[in-house]
Short mmCIF file of C-alpha atoms in Angstrom, two decimals:
data_model
loop_
_atom_site.label_atom_id
_atom_site.label_comp_id
_atom_site.label_asym_id
_atom_site.label_seq_id
_atom_site.Cartn_x
_atom_site.Cartn_y
_atom_site.Cartn_z
CA UNK A 758 159.01 74.22 93.41
CA UNK A 759 159.30 77.30 91.62
CA UNK A 760 156.48 76.62 89.21
CA UNK A 761 154.26 75.57 92.23
CA UNK A 762 154.77 78.89 93.67
CA UNK A 763 154.18 80.95 90.55
CA UNK A 764 150.82 79.03 90.24
CA UNK A 765 149.90 79.54 94.09
CA UNK A 766 150.81 83.64 93.27
CA UNK A 767 148.53 83.48 90.23
CA UNK A 768 145.37 81.84 91.96
CA UNK A 769 146.02 84.49 94.67
CA UNK A 770 146.12 87.29 92.47
CA UNK A 771 143.10 86.29 90.56
CA UNK A 772 140.61 86.60 93.71
CA UNK A 773 142.26 89.77 94.49
CA UNK A 774 141.57 91.43 90.95
CA UNK A 775 137.89 89.84 91.09
CA UNK A 776 137.49 91.92 94.39
CA UNK A 777 138.82 95.10 93.15
CA UNK A 778 136.30 94.65 90.03
CA UNK A 779 133.65 94.27 92.26
CA UNK A 780 134.57 97.07 94.49
CA UNK A 781 134.68 99.21 91.55
CA UNK A 782 131.45 98.10 90.23
CA UNK A 783 129.80 98.76 93.68
CA UNK A 784 131.06 102.18 93.76
CA UNK A 785 129.90 103.00 90.32
CA UNK A 786 126.34 101.76 91.09
CA UNK A 787 126.34 103.79 94.34
CA UNK A 788 127.25 106.79 91.86
CA UNK A 789 124.60 105.93 89.47
CA UNK A 790 121.95 106.12 92.19
CA UNK A 791 123.17 109.11 93.75
CA UNK A 792 123.16 111.08 90.38
CA UNK A 793 119.58 109.82 89.62
CA UNK A 794 118.40 111.04 93.36
CA UNK A 795 119.85 114.35 92.80
CA UNK A 796 117.74 114.85 90.11
CA UNK A 797 114.56 113.78 92.06
CA UNK A 798 115.17 116.59 94.44
CA UNK A 799 114.48 119.22 91.91
CA UNK A 800 111.70 117.24 90.55
CA UNK A 801 110.43 116.91 93.86
CA UNK A 802 110.66 120.56 94.64
CA UNK A 803 108.73 121.32 91.08
CA UNK A 804 105.92 119.13 92.10
CA UNK A 805 105.40 120.92 95.42
CA UNK A 806 102.81 123.42 94.59
CA UNK A 807 100.89 121.24 92.21
CA UNK A 808 100.66 117.59 93.67
CA UNK A 809 100.22 116.81 97.35
CA UNK A 810 103.04 114.91 99.06
CA UNK A 811 101.20 111.92 100.04
CA UNK A 812 99.82 111.61 96.44
CA UNK A 813 102.98 112.20 94.78
CA UNK A 814 104.70 109.51 96.75
CA UNK A 815 101.87 107.15 96.09
CA UNK A 816 101.78 107.29 92.42
CA UNK A 817 105.61 107.16 92.46
CA UNK A 818 105.13 103.92 93.51
CA UNK A 819 102.38 102.79 91.23
CA UNK A 820 104.64 103.90 88.34
CA UNK A 821 107.58 101.99 89.75
CA UNK A 822 105.72 99.00 90.41
CA UNK A 823 104.59 99.15 86.48
CA UNK A 824 108.38 99.65 85.40
CA UNK A 825 109.87 96.86 87.56
CA UNK A 826 107.13 94.17 87.30
CA UNK A 827 108.08 93.06 83.68
CA UNK A 828 111.59 92.11 85.12
CA UNK A 829 110.77 90.90 88.63
CA UNK A 830 107.26 89.56 88.45
CA UNK A 831 108.03 86.11 87.26
CA UNK A 832 110.97 85.82 89.88
CA UNK A 833 108.66 87.23 92.77
CA UNK A 834 106.06 84.44 91.98
CA UNK A 835 108.54 81.80 92.06
CA UNK A 836 110.01 83.16 95.14
CA UNK A 837 106.52 83.84 97.02
CA UNK A 838 107.04 81.30 99.77
CA UNK A 839 110.74 82.95 100.68
CA UNK A 840 109.06 86.33 100.29
CA UNK A 841 106.13 85.02 103.09
CA UNK A 842 108.91 83.69 105.13
CA UNK A 843 110.92 86.82 105.60
CA UNK A 844 107.42 88.95 105.14
CA UNK A 845 108.72 91.01 108.45
CA UNK A 846 111.84 92.13 107.31
CA UNK A 847 110.58 92.84 103.68
CA UNK A 848 107.78 94.85 105.65
CA UNK A 849 110.26 97.05 107.66
CA UNK A 850 112.39 97.68 104.73
CA UNK A 851 109.29 98.79 103.02
CA UNK A 852 108.18 100.93 105.62
CA UNK A 853 111.52 102.92 105.93
CA UNK A 854 112.94 102.82 102.44
CA UNK A 855 109.50 103.16 100.47
CA UNK A 856 106.65 104.51 102.38
CA UNK A 857 108.30 106.69 105.24
CA UNK A 858 111.67 108.33 103.46
CA UNK A 859 109.79 109.38 100.31
CA UNK A 860 106.93 111.00 102.19
CA UNK A 861 109.11 112.79 104.14
CA UNK A 862 111.08 114.02 101.22
CA UNK A 863 107.89 115.13 99.37
CA UNK A 864 106.75 116.80 102.71
CA UNK A 865 110.29 118.71 103.02
CA UNK A 866 110.00 119.89 99.49
CA UNK A 867 106.72 122.16 100.45
CA UNK A 868 109.17 124.66 102.15
CA UNK A 869 113.02 123.50 101.41
CA UNK A 870 114.65 124.36 98.21
CA UNK A 871 116.04 121.62 96.55
CA UNK A 872 119.81 122.36 97.05
CA UNK A 873 119.07 122.40 100.82
CA UNK A 874 117.34 119.14 100.41
CA UNK A 875 120.45 117.48 98.97
CA UNK A 876 122.65 118.96 101.46
CA UNK A 877 120.83 117.84 104.50
CA UNK A 878 120.41 114.09 102.83
CA UNK A 879 124.06 114.11 102.59
CA UNK A 880 124.24 113.68 106.42
CA UNK A 881 122.79 109.99 106.05
CA UNK A 882 126.05 108.65 105.36
CA UNK A 883 127.44 109.48 109.09
CA UNK A 884 124.01 107.30 110.40
CA UNK A 885 125.29 104.68 107.96
CA UNK A 886 128.78 104.39 109.16
CA UNK A 887 127.66 104.32 112.79
CA UNK A 888 125.41 101.66 112.00
CA UNK A 889 127.82 99.70 110.21
CA UNK A 890 130.40 100.07 113.09
CA UNK A 891 127.75 99.00 115.50
CA UNK A 892 127.07 95.92 113.33
CA UNK A 893 131.03 95.05 113.73
CA UNK A 894 132.30 96.66 110.59
CA UNK A 895 135.78 98.21 110.69
CA UNK A 896 135.86 101.42 108.97
CA UNK A 897 139.67 101.87 109.09
CA UNK A 898 141.46 105.22 109.40
CA UNK A 899 141.32 106.02 105.58
CA UNK A 900 137.61 105.72 105.17
CA UNK A 901 136.91 107.52 108.66
CA UNK A 902 139.19 110.51 107.66
CA UNK A 903 137.27 110.68 104.16
CA UNK A 904 133.85 110.32 105.96
CA UNK A 905 134.92 113.11 108.46
CA UNK A 906 136.24 115.48 105.87
CA UNK A 907 133.04 115.01 103.70
CA UNK A 908 130.84 115.48 106.80
CA UNK A 909 132.82 119.03 107.47
CA UNK A 910 132.29 120.05 103.83
CA UNK A 911 128.59 119.25 104.27
CA UNK A 912 128.29 120.93 107.46
CA UNK A 913 129.77 124.15 105.91
CA UNK A 914 127.78 123.98 103.05
CA UNK A 915 124.58 123.74 104.96
CA UNK A 916 125.80 126.77 107.06
CA UNK A 917 126.52 128.81 104.12
CA UNK A 918 130.25 128.90 104.88
CA UNK A 919 129.79 128.81 108.90
CA UNK A 920 128.75 126.34 111.42
CA UNK A 921 125.83 128.14 112.48
CA UNK A 922 122.36 126.70 111.56
CA UNK A 923 118.78 128.28 110.88
CA UNK A 924 116.76 125.12 110.44
CA UNK A 925 113.16 125.40 108.84
CA UNK A 926 110.26 123.06 109.33
CA UNK A 927 111.13 121.62 105.96
CA UNK A 928 115.06 121.40 107.01
CA UNK A 929 113.67 119.13 110.10
CA UNK A 930 111.56 116.80 107.67
CA UNK A 931 114.77 116.41 105.56
CA UNK A 932 116.73 115.16 108.75
CA UNK A 933 113.99 112.77 109.44
CA UNK A 934 114.26 111.33 105.84
CA UNK A 935 117.91 110.84 106.14
CA UNK A 936 117.63 109.06 109.21
CA UNK A 937 115.07 106.95 107.84
CA UNK A 938 117.23 106.15 104.57
CA UNK A 939 120.32 105.41 106.47
CA UNK A 940 118.22 102.92 108.68
CA UNK A 941 117.06 101.58 105.30
CA UNK A 942 120.58 101.29 103.66
CA UNK A 943 121.89 99.37 106.93
CA UNK A 944 119.07 96.97 106.98
CA UNK A 945 119.79 95.89 103.36
CA UNK A 946 122.91 94.33 104.49
CA UNK A 947 120.59 91.75 106.35
CA UNK A 948 118.60 90.78 103.17
CA UNK A 949 118.07 87.06 102.58
CA UNK A 950 120.69 86.04 100.00
CA UNK A 951 118.34 83.46 98.61
CA UNK A 952 115.70 86.16 97.58
CA UNK A 953 116.77 87.98 94.12
CA UNK A 954 117.34 91.47 93.92
CA UNK A 955 114.35 92.10 91.40
CA UNK A 956 112.05 90.09 93.49
CA UNK A 957 112.90 91.97 96.84
CA UNK A 958 112.64 95.20 95.04
CA UNK A 959 109.06 94.57 93.79
CA UNK A 960 108.31 93.14 96.87
CA UNK A 961 109.22 96.32 98.74
CA UNK A 962 107.50 98.56 96.04
CA UNK A 963 104.24 96.56 96.46
CA UNK A 964 104.02 96.85 100.12
CA UNK A 965 105.30 100.52 100.32
CA UNK A 966 102.19 101.05 97.94
CA UNK A 967 99.90 99.16 100.15
CA UNK A 968 101.11 101.14 103.46
CA UNK A 969 100.54 104.62 101.50
CA UNK A 970 97.00 103.60 100.35
CA UNK A 971 94.92 104.46 103.24
CA UNK A 972 97.00 107.80 103.84
CA UNK A 973 96.50 108.66 99.77
CA UNK A 974 92.72 107.90 99.98
CA UNK A 975 92.48 110.53 103.07
CA UNK A 976 94.43 112.95 101.07
CA UNK A 977 92.37 112.62 98.13
CA UNK A 978 89.35 113.14 100.31
CA UNK A 979 90.69 116.33 101.95
CA UNK A 980 92.72 117.84 99.35
CA UNK A 981 91.15 116.63 96.17
CA UNK A 982 93.24 115.04 93.43
CA UNK A 983 95.71 116.78 91.17
CA UNK A 984 95.66 117.93 87.46
CA UNK A 985 97.27 115.43 85.08
CA UNK A 986 99.17 117.86 82.91
CA UNK A 987 102.71 117.72 81.61
CA UNK A 988 104.03 119.70 84.55
CA UNK A 989 103.07 117.00 86.85
CA UNK A 990 103.24 113.78 84.85
CA UNK A 991 107.07 114.58 83.86
CA UNK A 992 108.40 114.62 87.30
CA UNK A 993 106.18 111.69 88.23
CA UNK A 994 107.48 109.71 85.48
CA UNK A 995 111.05 110.83 86.54
CA UNK A 996 110.81 109.73 90.22
CA UNK A 997 108.54 106.62 89.31
CA UNK A 998 110.91 105.08 87.01
CA UNK A 999 114.45 106.66 87.38
CA UNK A 1000 114.48 107.80 90.90
CA UNK A 1001 112.74 104.75 92.14
CA UNK A 1002 113.02 101.58 89.57
CA UNK A 1003 116.71 102.39 88.67
CA UNK A 1004 118.10 104.15 91.33
CA UNK A 1005 116.76 101.55 94.17
CA UNK A 1006 118.18 98.60 92.27
CA UNK A 1007 121.46 100.33 91.62
CA UNK A 1008 121.65 101.48 95.16
CA UNK A 1009 120.63 98.04 96.78
CA UNK A 1010 123.17 96.26 94.66
CA UNK A 1011 126.08 98.61 95.48
CA UNK A 1012 125.28 98.09 99.32
CA UNK A 1013 125.30 94.56 98.92
CA UNK A 1014 128.54 94.60 97.02
CA UNK A 1015 130.37 97.09 99.06
CA UNK A 1016 128.51 97.85 102.27
CA UNK A 1017 126.29 100.69 103.38
CA UNK A 1018 129.32 102.71 104.84
CA UNK A 1019 131.20 102.63 102.01
CA UNK A 1020 128.42 103.37 99.62
CA UNK A 1021 127.39 106.44 101.84
CA UNK A 1022 130.76 108.02 101.25
CA UNK A 1023 129.88 108.03 97.53
CA UNK A 1024 126.49 109.47 98.61
CA UNK A 1025 128.21 112.37 99.96
CA UNK A 1026 128.57 113.57 96.45
CA UNK A 1027 124.77 114.29 96.39
CA UNK A 1028 124.99 118.09 97.17
CA UNK A 1029 127.37 118.56 94.24
CA UNK A 1030 125.16 116.89 91.70
CA UNK A 1031 122.14 118.69 93.15
CA UNK A 1032 123.91 122.16 92.57
CA UNK A 1033 124.89 121.18 89.10
CA UNK A 1034 121.34 120.13 87.98
CA UNK A 1035 120.10 123.08 89.88
CA UNK A 1036 122.27 125.67 87.79
CA UNK A 1037 121.57 123.62 84.57
CA UNK A 1038 117.80 123.12 85.10
CA UNK A 1039 116.58 126.17 87.23
CA UNK A 1040 119.24 128.58 86.75
CA UNK A 1041 120.45 128.19 90.54
CA UNK A 1042 123.80 129.95 91.12
CA UNK A 1043 126.91 128.50 92.96
CA UNK A 1044 129.06 130.90 95.20
CA UNK A 1045 132.66 130.31 95.70
CA UNK A 1046 131.94 129.09 99.30
CA UNK A 1047 129.78 126.48 97.99
CA UNK A 1048 132.50 125.38 95.54
CA UNK A 1049 135.17 125.45 98.14
CA UNK A 1050 133.01 123.00 100.42
CA UNK A 1051 132.26 120.98 97.47
CA UNK A 1052 135.99 120.38 97.13
CA UNK A 1053 136.01 119.19 100.52
CA UNK A 1054 133.40 116.67 99.99
CA UNK A 1055 134.80 115.57 96.69
CA UNK A 1056 138.11 115.12 98.43
CA UNK A 1057 136.59 113.15 101.34
CA UNK A 1058 134.73 110.84 98.78
CA UNK A 1059 137.87 110.31 96.97
CA UNK A 1060 139.81 109.46 100.33
CA UNK A 1061 137.04 107.26 101.78
CA UNK A 1062 135.95 105.31 98.56
CA UNK A 1063 139.44 103.90 97.84
CA UNK A 1064 140.79 100.87 99.59
#
């Protein structure tokens, strides 16, 4: 009898350890995506005056397709029947996460500093949590508390230590981008399991580029092209390879493992990373108020990301 109980205890402990390991990996993948995307705001801001927004986004996805294709093209071809069957879902994901979200970010970069862009994007986890709750997911007291604490830190950070706001047109573009990204993240929970991650990623990249192609042609006709110089090619390679291929794969996998709401709590760290990268790369200083707000964000993330 004792032996049987011991065997049962061991068999119950193994799945629990596996779940904890998967949850830890999911949090790590969400963190990788968040760090990489933080750098993309600096790159986007750097391109604002040299590359028109739509052209920057279009070439970003062309580069991303070239980066992903060697690893995903064969799987996508084998699963072409599944992709056609779920084309409506994949098209909606492409519109929200590929075409619309990134165009809004680059449009905001014309007038909004990189640090502010990162702060506003940190509002998207609140929308993710709302979507998850509407979908029947129970957030729990600890996760909800962490979410609210981090959200309060973001609000103070955007308001420069107060709850008063003075939004510009670029800020409003970023809020629209946050809504689009949160909707995309919530949609990922419904991804057909039979479609592999690389095949799904390549499909959304291709469809997103096709959606942008007509707008790109209009921009090229009205604004002309841009100069292919190190100042433009370098940021495009970063947002195309890292912010698109690497970060989107990591984020999609994280959401499938731990859910959009929990991954969204990790995403709250983005203003912290943007501030650090802004200081290291372009010399932006961080005030004491910003450091205190970042402490609230870190505390909220630590509380909410734990089981």
